[in-house]
Amino acid sequence: MKKEEYENKLPWDKLIVALDLEDKSSIAEVVNSLYVQRVKFKIGSIAFTKYGPDFLKTFIDKGADVFLDLKLYDIPNTMKRTAAVIAEMGCWAFTVHLQAGKDALTEVKDEVFKTSERLGIRKPLILGVTVLTSQVSDCKSVMDLAKIGNEVKLDGVISSPQESAVIKEQYPNLKVITPGIRINSQGLGDQKRVTTARYALTEGKADFVVVGRPIIKEKDYFNAALKVLEA
Ligand code: C5P
């Protein structure tokens, strides 16, 4: 995305809000505050473990794009069976660890394709996690993992916004999704490799940004999201 484009129109559709909350009504409130903007929502292990698939389905049934972030990492058979169940739910996207290796990832891909075809539903994006943004890392380790994602032809990878441009240049077919977004250097929490959303989506060439605490810890979710995109 070009800088001018960014400034003319805030990229709400490139924002994925991480619903890392334990309270059902707060989660629903975040979704209701941002749903009309066509923001996407990420449900991770906190909310999924507590409230399960039926809760997630309420947002999918409402028409929201839901990204299930369980970061699958297991033997190929377990990964592919779990991936098939996720595809059946109608998620927009889900994550796997690239470290699971090519065999497991290929099986996941094939199974998701078959399941979606059989049910006649949209195929979820399969996104490979490179190195967690809470860990200090070098670009080579991230690129080695991104290479696996490219070879297996996953839909995209998750990386910090500090590596996203290099991944996009080398592997233009991969979508790059970047957590590690902050308005400024305050409130980093456990994140180590961070930038602003604007940087990630322009210079960083990311396709989507994932933002949790800078939005969900605020009282006014809409204004907080606006500030994140404007920063
Ligand atoms: O609150 P914060 O904006 O740091 O949330 C970032 C979200 O992105 C969290 O839900 C976290 O689990 C997720 N994530 C990450 N780093 C990755 C993959 C996912 O921070 N590599």
PDB file of C-alpha atoms in Angstrom, residues 6-204:
ATOM      1  CA  TYR A   6      -3.066   5.114   3.481  1.00  0.00           C
ATOM      2  CA  GLU A   7      -3.601   8.751   4.297  1.00  0.00           C
ATOM      3  CA  ASN A   8      -6.673   9.138   2.062  1.00  0.00           C
ATOM      4  CA  LYS A   9      -8.541   6.249   3.511  1.00  0.00           C
ATOM      5  CA  LEU A  10      -7.786   4.473   6.764  1.00  0.00           C
ATOM      6  CA  PRO A  11      -7.360   0.759   6.029  1.00  0.00           C
ATOM      7  CA  TRP A  12      -9.994  -0.654   8.402  1.00  0.00           C
ATOM      8  CA  ASP A  13     -10.222  -3.822   6.315  1.00  0.00           C
ATOM      9  CA  LYS A  14      -6.561  -4.520   7.009  1.00  0.00           C
ATOM     10  CA  LEU A  15      -7.014  -4.469  10.758  1.00  0.00           C
ATOM     11  CA  ILE A  16      -7.409  -7.746  12.656  1.00  0.00           C
ATOM     12  CA  VAL A  17      -8.408  -7.185  16.279  1.00  0.00           C
ATOM     13  CA  ALA A  18      -7.134  -9.838  18.687  1.00  0.00           C
ATOM     14  CA  LEU A  19      -9.988 -10.683  21.084  1.00  0.00           C
ATOM     15  CA  ASP A  20      -7.681 -11.761  23.903  1.00  0.00           C
ATOM     16  CA  LEU A  21     -10.263 -11.193  26.627  1.00  0.00           C
ATOM     17  CA  GLU A  22     -11.778 -13.565  29.127  1.00  0.00           C
ATOM     18  CA  ASP A  23     -15.139 -11.928  29.484  1.00  0.00           C
ATOM     19  CA  LYS A  24     -17.792 -12.885  26.951  1.00  0.00           C
ATOM     20  CA  SER A  25     -19.654  -9.595  27.058  1.00  0.00           C
ATOM     21  CA  SER A  26     -16.473  -7.540  26.552  1.00  0.00           C
ATOM     22  CA  ILE A  27     -15.574  -9.661  23.531  1.00  0.00           C
ATOM     23  CA  ALA A  28     -19.044  -9.134  22.060  1.00  0.00           C
ATOM     24  CA  GLU A  29     -18.740  -5.401  22.769  1.00  0.00           C
ATOM     25  CA  VAL A  30     -15.430  -5.150  20.860  1.00  0.00           C
ATOM     26  CA  VAL A  31     -17.003  -6.972  17.905  1.00  0.00           C
ATOM     27  CA  ASN A  32     -20.106  -4.776  17.961  1.00  0.00           C
ATOM     28  CA  SER A  33     -18.008  -1.580  18.155  1.00  0.00           C
ATOM     29  CA  LEU A  34     -15.908  -2.470  15.116  1.00  0.00           C
ATOM     30  CA  TYR A  35     -17.941  -4.895  13.040  1.00  0.00           C
ATOM     31  CA  VAL A  36     -19.393  -2.278  10.672  1.00  0.00           C
ATOM     32  CA  GLN A  37     -15.894  -1.112   9.745  1.00  0.00           C
ATOM     33  CA  ARG A  38     -15.234  -4.540   8.195  1.00  0.00           C
ATOM     34  CA  VAL A  39     -12.479  -5.175  10.694  1.00  0.00           C
ATOM     35  CA  LYS A  40     -11.526  -8.840  11.136  1.00  0.00           C
ATOM     36  CA  PHE A  41     -11.443 -10.579  14.515  1.00  0.00           C
ATOM     37  CA  LYS A  42      -8.895 -12.981  15.895  1.00  0.00           C
ATOM     38  CA  ILE A  43      -9.941 -15.545  18.481  1.00  0.00           C
ATOM     39  CA  GLY A  44      -6.997 -17.180  20.166  1.00  0.00           C
ATOM     40  CA  SER A  45      -6.464 -19.806  22.804  1.00  0.00           C
ATOM     41  CA  ILE A  46      -7.838 -17.663  25.658  1.00  0.00           C
ATOM     42  CA  ALA A  47     -11.379 -17.129  24.366  1.00  0.00           C
ATOM     43  CA  PHE A  48     -11.515 -20.417  22.451  1.00  0.00           C
ATOM     44  CA  THR A  49     -10.532 -22.486  25.473  1.00  0.00           C
ATOM     45  CA  LYS A  50     -13.023 -20.688  27.656  1.00  0.00           C
ATOM     46  CA  TYR A  51     -16.042 -20.435  25.346  1.00  0.00           C
ATOM     47  CA  GLY A  52     -15.464 -22.959  22.550  1.00  0.00           C
ATOM     48  CA  PRO A  53     -16.575 -23.230  18.920  1.00  0.00           C
ATOM     49  CA  ASP A  54     -20.235 -22.265  19.456  1.00  0.00           C
ATOM     50  CA  PHE A  55     -19.169 -18.851  20.694  1.00  0.00           C
ATOM     51  CA  LEU A  56     -16.887 -18.365  17.705  1.00  0.00           C
ATOM     52  CA  LYS A  57     -19.727 -19.438  15.388  1.00  0.00           C
ATOM     53  CA  THR A  58     -21.952 -16.633  16.678  1.00  0.00           C
ATOM     54  CA  PHE A  59     -19.560 -14.123  15.076  1.00  0.00           C
ATOM     55  CA  ILE A  60     -19.219 -16.125  11.865  1.00  0.00           C
ATOM     56  CA  ASP A  61     -23.032 -16.388  11.615  1.00  0.00           C
ATOM     57  CA  LYS A  62     -23.216 -12.621  12.025  1.00  0.00           C
ATOM     58  CA  GLY A  63     -21.044 -12.344   8.909  1.00  0.00           C
ATOM     59  CA  ALA A  64     -17.738 -11.416  10.590  1.00  0.00           C
ATOM     60  CA  ASP A  65     -14.407 -12.693   9.311  1.00  0.00           C
ATOM     61  CA  VAL A  66     -12.997 -14.794  12.137  1.00  0.00           C
ATOM     62  CA  PHE A  67      -9.356 -15.774  12.365  1.00  0.00           C
ATOM     63  CA  LEU A  68      -8.812 -18.744  14.690  1.00  0.00           C
ATOM     64  CA  ASP A  69      -5.304 -18.453  16.079  1.00  0.00           C
ATOM     65  CA  LEU A  70      -4.517 -21.788  17.736  1.00  0.00           C
ATOM     66  CA  LYS A  71      -1.028 -22.089  16.175  1.00  0.00           C
ATOM     67  CA  LEU A  72      -1.270 -25.798  15.413  1.00  0.00           C
ATOM     68  CA  TYR A  73       1.967 -27.723  15.932  1.00  0.00           C
ATOM     69  CA  ASP A  74       1.687 -31.512  16.099  1.00  0.00           C
ATOM     70  CA  ILE A  75       2.169 -34.705  14.096  1.00  0.00           C
ATOM     71  CA  PRO A  76       0.728 -34.535  10.554  1.00  0.00           C
ATOM     72  CA  ASN A  77      -2.397 -36.630  11.248  1.00  0.00           C
ATOM     73  CA  THR A  78      -3.435 -34.597  14.300  1.00  0.00           C
ATOM     74  CA  MET A  79      -2.754 -31.335  12.503  1.00  0.00           C
ATOM     75  CA  LYS A  80      -4.722 -32.243   9.409  1.00  0.00           C
ATOM     76  CA  ARG A  81      -7.762 -33.535  11.368  1.00  0.00           C
ATOM     77  CA  THR A  82      -7.824 -30.360  13.480  1.00  0.00           C
ATOM     78  CA  ALA A  83      -7.454 -28.230  10.361  1.00  0.00           C
ATOM     79  CA  ALA A  84     -10.430 -30.007   8.751  1.00  0.00           C
ATOM     80  CA  VAL A  85     -12.588 -29.225  11.795  1.00  0.00           C
ATOM     81  CA  ILE A  86     -11.507 -25.580  11.638  1.00  0.00           C
ATOM     82  CA  ALA A  87     -12.375 -25.434   7.928  1.00  0.00           C
ATOM     83  CA  GLU A  88     -15.826 -26.868   8.686  1.00  0.00           C
ATOM     84  CA  MET A  89     -16.471 -24.015  11.121  1.00  0.00           C
ATOM     85  CA  GLY A  90     -16.221 -21.437   8.325  1.00  0.00           C
ATOM     86  CA  CYS A  91     -13.271 -19.466   9.704  1.00  0.00           C
ATOM     87  CA  TRP A  92     -11.671 -16.811   7.520  1.00  0.00           C
ATOM     88  CA  ALA A  93      -8.146 -17.888   8.501  1.00  0.00           C
ATOM     89  CA  PHE A  94      -6.215 -20.028  10.978  1.00  0.00           C
ATOM     90  CA  THR A  95      -2.598 -20.520  12.027  1.00  0.00           C
ATOM     91  CA  VAL A  96      -0.107 -23.376  11.988  1.00  0.00           C
ATOM     92  CA  HIS A  97       3.514 -23.351  13.131  1.00  0.00           C
ATOM     93  CA  LEU A  98       5.883 -23.479  10.155  1.00  0.00           C
ATOM     94  CA  GLN A  99       8.247 -25.496  12.334  1.00  0.00           C
ATOM     95  CA  ALA A 100       5.818 -28.399  11.977  1.00  0.00           C
ATOM     96  CA  GLY A 101       7.574 -28.984   8.649  1.00  0.00           C
ATOM     97  CA  LYS A 102       6.665 -29.515   5.019  1.00  0.00           C
ATOM     98  CA  ASP A 103       4.968 -32.933   5.348  1.00  0.00           C
ATOM     99  CA  ALA A 104       2.551 -31.827   8.034  1.00  0.00           C
ATOM    100  CA  LEU A 105       1.825 -28.513   6.314  1.00  0.00           C
ATOM    101  CA  THR A 106       1.162 -30.183   2.965  1.00  0.00           C
ATOM    102  CA  GLU A 107      -1.275 -32.584   4.605  1.00  0.00           C
ATOM    103  CA  VAL A 108      -3.024 -29.681   6.326  1.00  0.00           C
ATOM    104  CA  LYS A 109      -3.353 -27.866   3.029  1.00  0.00           C
ATOM    105  CA  ASP A 110      -4.742 -30.877   1.175  1.00  0.00           C
ATOM    106  CA  GLU A 111      -7.210 -31.702   3.919  1.00  0.00           C
ATOM    107  CA  VAL A 112      -8.481 -28.124   4.157  1.00  0.00           C
ATOM    108  CA  PHE A 113      -8.944 -28.009   0.394  1.00  0.00           C
ATOM    109  CA  LYS A 114     -10.856 -31.319   0.359  1.00  0.00           C
ATOM    110  CA  THR A 115     -13.065 -30.355   3.309  1.00  0.00           C
ATOM    111  CA  SER A 116     -13.991 -26.969   1.872  1.00  0.00           C
ATOM    112  CA  GLU A 117     -14.737 -28.468  -1.557  1.00  0.00           C
ATOM    113  CA  ARG A 118     -16.862 -31.239  -0.040  1.00  0.00           C
ATOM    114  CA  LEU A 119     -18.928 -28.772   1.970  1.00  0.00           C
ATOM    115  CA  GLY A 120     -18.979 -26.087  -0.713  1.00  0.00           C
ATOM    116  CA  ILE A 121     -17.722 -23.442   1.699  1.00  0.00           C
ATOM    117  CA  ARG A 122     -14.969 -20.856   1.431  1.00  0.00           C
ATOM    118  CA  LYS A 123     -11.514 -22.238   2.118  1.00  0.00           C
ATOM    119  CA  PRO A 124      -9.888 -20.605   5.140  1.00  0.00           C
ATOM    120  CA  LEU A 125      -6.514 -18.944   4.689  1.00  0.00           C
ATOM    121  CA  ILE A 126      -3.746 -21.076   6.167  1.00  0.00           C
ATOM    122  CA  LEU A 127      -1.177 -18.839   7.836  1.00  0.00           C
ATOM    123  CA  GLY A 128       2.210 -20.087   9.017  1.00  0.00           C
ATOM    124  CA  VAL A 129       3.771 -18.638  12.158  1.00  0.00           C
ATOM    125  CA  THR A 130       7.450 -17.785  11.685  1.00  0.00           C
ATOM    126  CA  VAL A 131       9.021 -16.557  14.951  1.00  0.00           C
ATOM    127  CA  LEU A 132       6.782 -15.146  17.685  1.00  0.00           C
ATOM    128  CA  THR A 133       7.027 -11.372  17.929  1.00  0.00           C
ATOM    129  CA  SER A 134       7.644 -11.663  21.680  1.00  0.00           C
ATOM    130  CA  GLN A 135      10.976 -13.364  20.919  1.00  0.00           C
ATOM    131  CA  VAL A 136      14.163 -11.669  19.873  1.00  0.00           C
ATOM    132  CA  SER A 137      15.081 -13.052  16.463  1.00  0.00           C
ATOM    133  CA  ASP A 138      17.218 -12.461  13.407  1.00  0.00           C
ATOM    134  CA  CYS A 139      15.895 -12.046   9.904  1.00  0.00           C
ATOM    135  CA  LYS A 140      17.488 -15.299   8.691  1.00  0.00           C
ATOM    136  CA  SER A 141      15.544 -17.489  11.141  1.00  0.00           C
ATOM    137  CA  VAL A 142      12.313 -15.813  10.046  1.00  0.00           C
ATOM    138  CA  MET A 143      13.197 -16.126   6.344  1.00  0.00           C
ATOM    139  CA  ASP A 144      14.085 -19.834   6.701  1.00  0.00           C
ATOM    140  CA  LEU A 145      10.598 -20.463   8.051  1.00  0.00           C
ATOM    141  CA  ALA A 146       8.908 -18.204   5.477  1.00  0.00           C
ATOM    142  CA  LYS A 147      10.670 -20.250   2.780  1.00  0.00           C
ATOM    143  CA  ILE A 148       8.883 -23.386   4.025  1.00  0.00           C
ATOM    144  CA  GLY A 149       5.558 -21.537   3.833  1.00  0.00           C
ATOM    145  CA  ASN A 150       6.332 -20.495   0.278  1.00  0.00           C
ATOM    146  CA  GLU A 151       7.426 -23.975  -0.811  1.00  0.00           C
ATOM    147  CA  VAL A 152       4.286 -25.561   0.589  1.00  0.00           C
ATOM    148  CA  LYS A 153       2.238 -22.718  -0.964  1.00  0.00           C
ATOM    149  CA  LEU A 154       0.466 -21.660   2.193  1.00  0.00           C
ATOM    150  CA  ASP A 155      -1.695 -18.548   1.885  1.00  0.00           C
ATOM    151  CA  GLY A 156       0.513 -16.465   4.114  1.00  0.00           C
ATOM    152  CA  VAL A 157       2.808 -16.138   7.091  1.00  0.00           C
ATOM    153  CA  ILE A 158       2.870 -14.288  10.395  1.00  0.00           C
ATOM    154  CA  SER A 159       5.973 -12.246  11.099  1.00  0.00           C
ATOM    155  CA  SER A 160       6.942  -9.073  12.888  1.00  0.00           C
ATOM    156  CA  PRO A 161       6.522  -5.847  10.872  1.00  0.00           C
ATOM    157  CA  GLN A 162      10.303  -5.577  10.937  1.00  0.00           C
ATOM    158  CA  GLU A 163      10.676  -8.531   8.561  1.00  0.00           C
ATOM    159  CA  SER A 164       7.480  -8.278   6.537  1.00  0.00           C
ATOM    160  CA  ALA A 165       8.885  -6.183   3.666  1.00  0.00           C
ATOM    161  CA  VAL A 166      11.752  -8.615   3.071  1.00  0.00           C
ATOM    162  CA  ILE A 167       9.322 -11.550   3.050  1.00  0.00           C
ATOM    163  CA  LYS A 168       7.016  -9.738   0.596  1.00  0.00           C
ATOM    164  CA  GLU A 169       9.923  -8.929  -1.702  1.00  0.00           C
ATOM    165  CA  GLN A 170      11.216 -12.468  -1.712  1.00  0.00           C
ATOM    166  CA  TYR A 171       7.871 -14.286  -1.661  1.00  0.00           C
ATOM    167  CA  PRO A 172       5.248 -11.965  -3.217  1.00  0.00           C
ATOM    168  CA  ASN A 173       2.634 -14.741  -3.306  1.00  0.00           C
ATOM    169  CA  LEU A 174       2.546 -14.992   0.468  1.00  0.00           C
ATOM    170  CA  LYS A 175       0.251 -12.718   2.436  1.00  0.00           C
ATOM    171  CA  VAL A 176       2.091 -11.277   5.420  1.00  0.00           C
ATOM    172  CA  ILE A 177       0.247 -10.633   8.668  1.00  0.00           C
ATOM    173  CA  THR A 178       2.033  -8.732  11.399  1.00  0.00           C
ATOM    174  CA  PRO A 179       1.322  -8.590  15.138  1.00  0.00           C
ATOM    175  CA  GLY A 180       3.715  -6.464  17.200  1.00  0.00           C
ATOM    176  CA  ILE A 181       1.828  -3.220  16.466  1.00  0.00           C
ATOM    177  CA  ARG A 182       2.041  -0.320  18.882  1.00  0.00           C
ATOM    178  CA  ILE A 183       1.128   3.390  18.777  1.00  0.00           C
ATOM    179  CA  ASN A 184       4.474   4.322  20.331  1.00  0.00           C
ATOM    180  CA  SER A 185       7.242   2.750  22.390  1.00  0.00           C
ATOM    181  CA  GLN A 186       5.073   2.740  25.529  1.00  0.00           C
ATOM    182  CA  GLY A 187       2.957  -0.268  26.466  1.00  0.00           C
ATOM    183  CA  LEU A 188       5.012  -2.828  24.576  1.00  0.00           C
ATOM    184  CA  GLY A 189       3.952  -5.531  27.035  1.00  0.00           C
ATOM    185  CA  ASP A 190       5.744  -8.734  26.049  1.00  0.00           C
ATOM    186  CA  GLN A 191       6.208  -7.709  22.397  1.00  0.00           C
ATOM    187  CA  LYS A 192       9.814  -7.133  21.278  1.00  0.00           C
ATOM    188  CA  ARG A 193       9.798  -6.527  17.498  1.00  0.00           C
ATOM    189  CA  VAL A 194       7.251  -3.743  16.972  1.00  0.00           C
ATOM    190  CA  THR A 195       6.273  -0.824  14.673  1.00  0.00           C
ATOM    191  CA  THR A 196       3.158   1.323  14.139  1.00  0.00           C
ATOM    192  CA  ALA A 197       0.289   0.036  11.972  1.00  0.00           C
ATOM    193  CA  ARG A 198       1.004   2.711   9.369  1.00  0.00           C
ATOM    194  CA  TYR A 199       4.627   1.619   9.053  1.00  0.00           C
ATOM    195  CA  ALA A 200       3.695  -2.066   8.883  1.00  0.00           C
ATOM    196  CA  LEU A 201       1.141  -1.470   6.099  1.00  0.00           C
ATOM    197  CA  THR A 202       3.228   0.960   4.028  1.00  0.00           C
ATOM    198  CA  GLU A 203       7.017   0.506   4.325  1.00  0.00           C
ATOM    199  CA  GLY A 204       6.511  -2.918   5.923  1.00  0.00           C
TER     200      GLY A 204
END
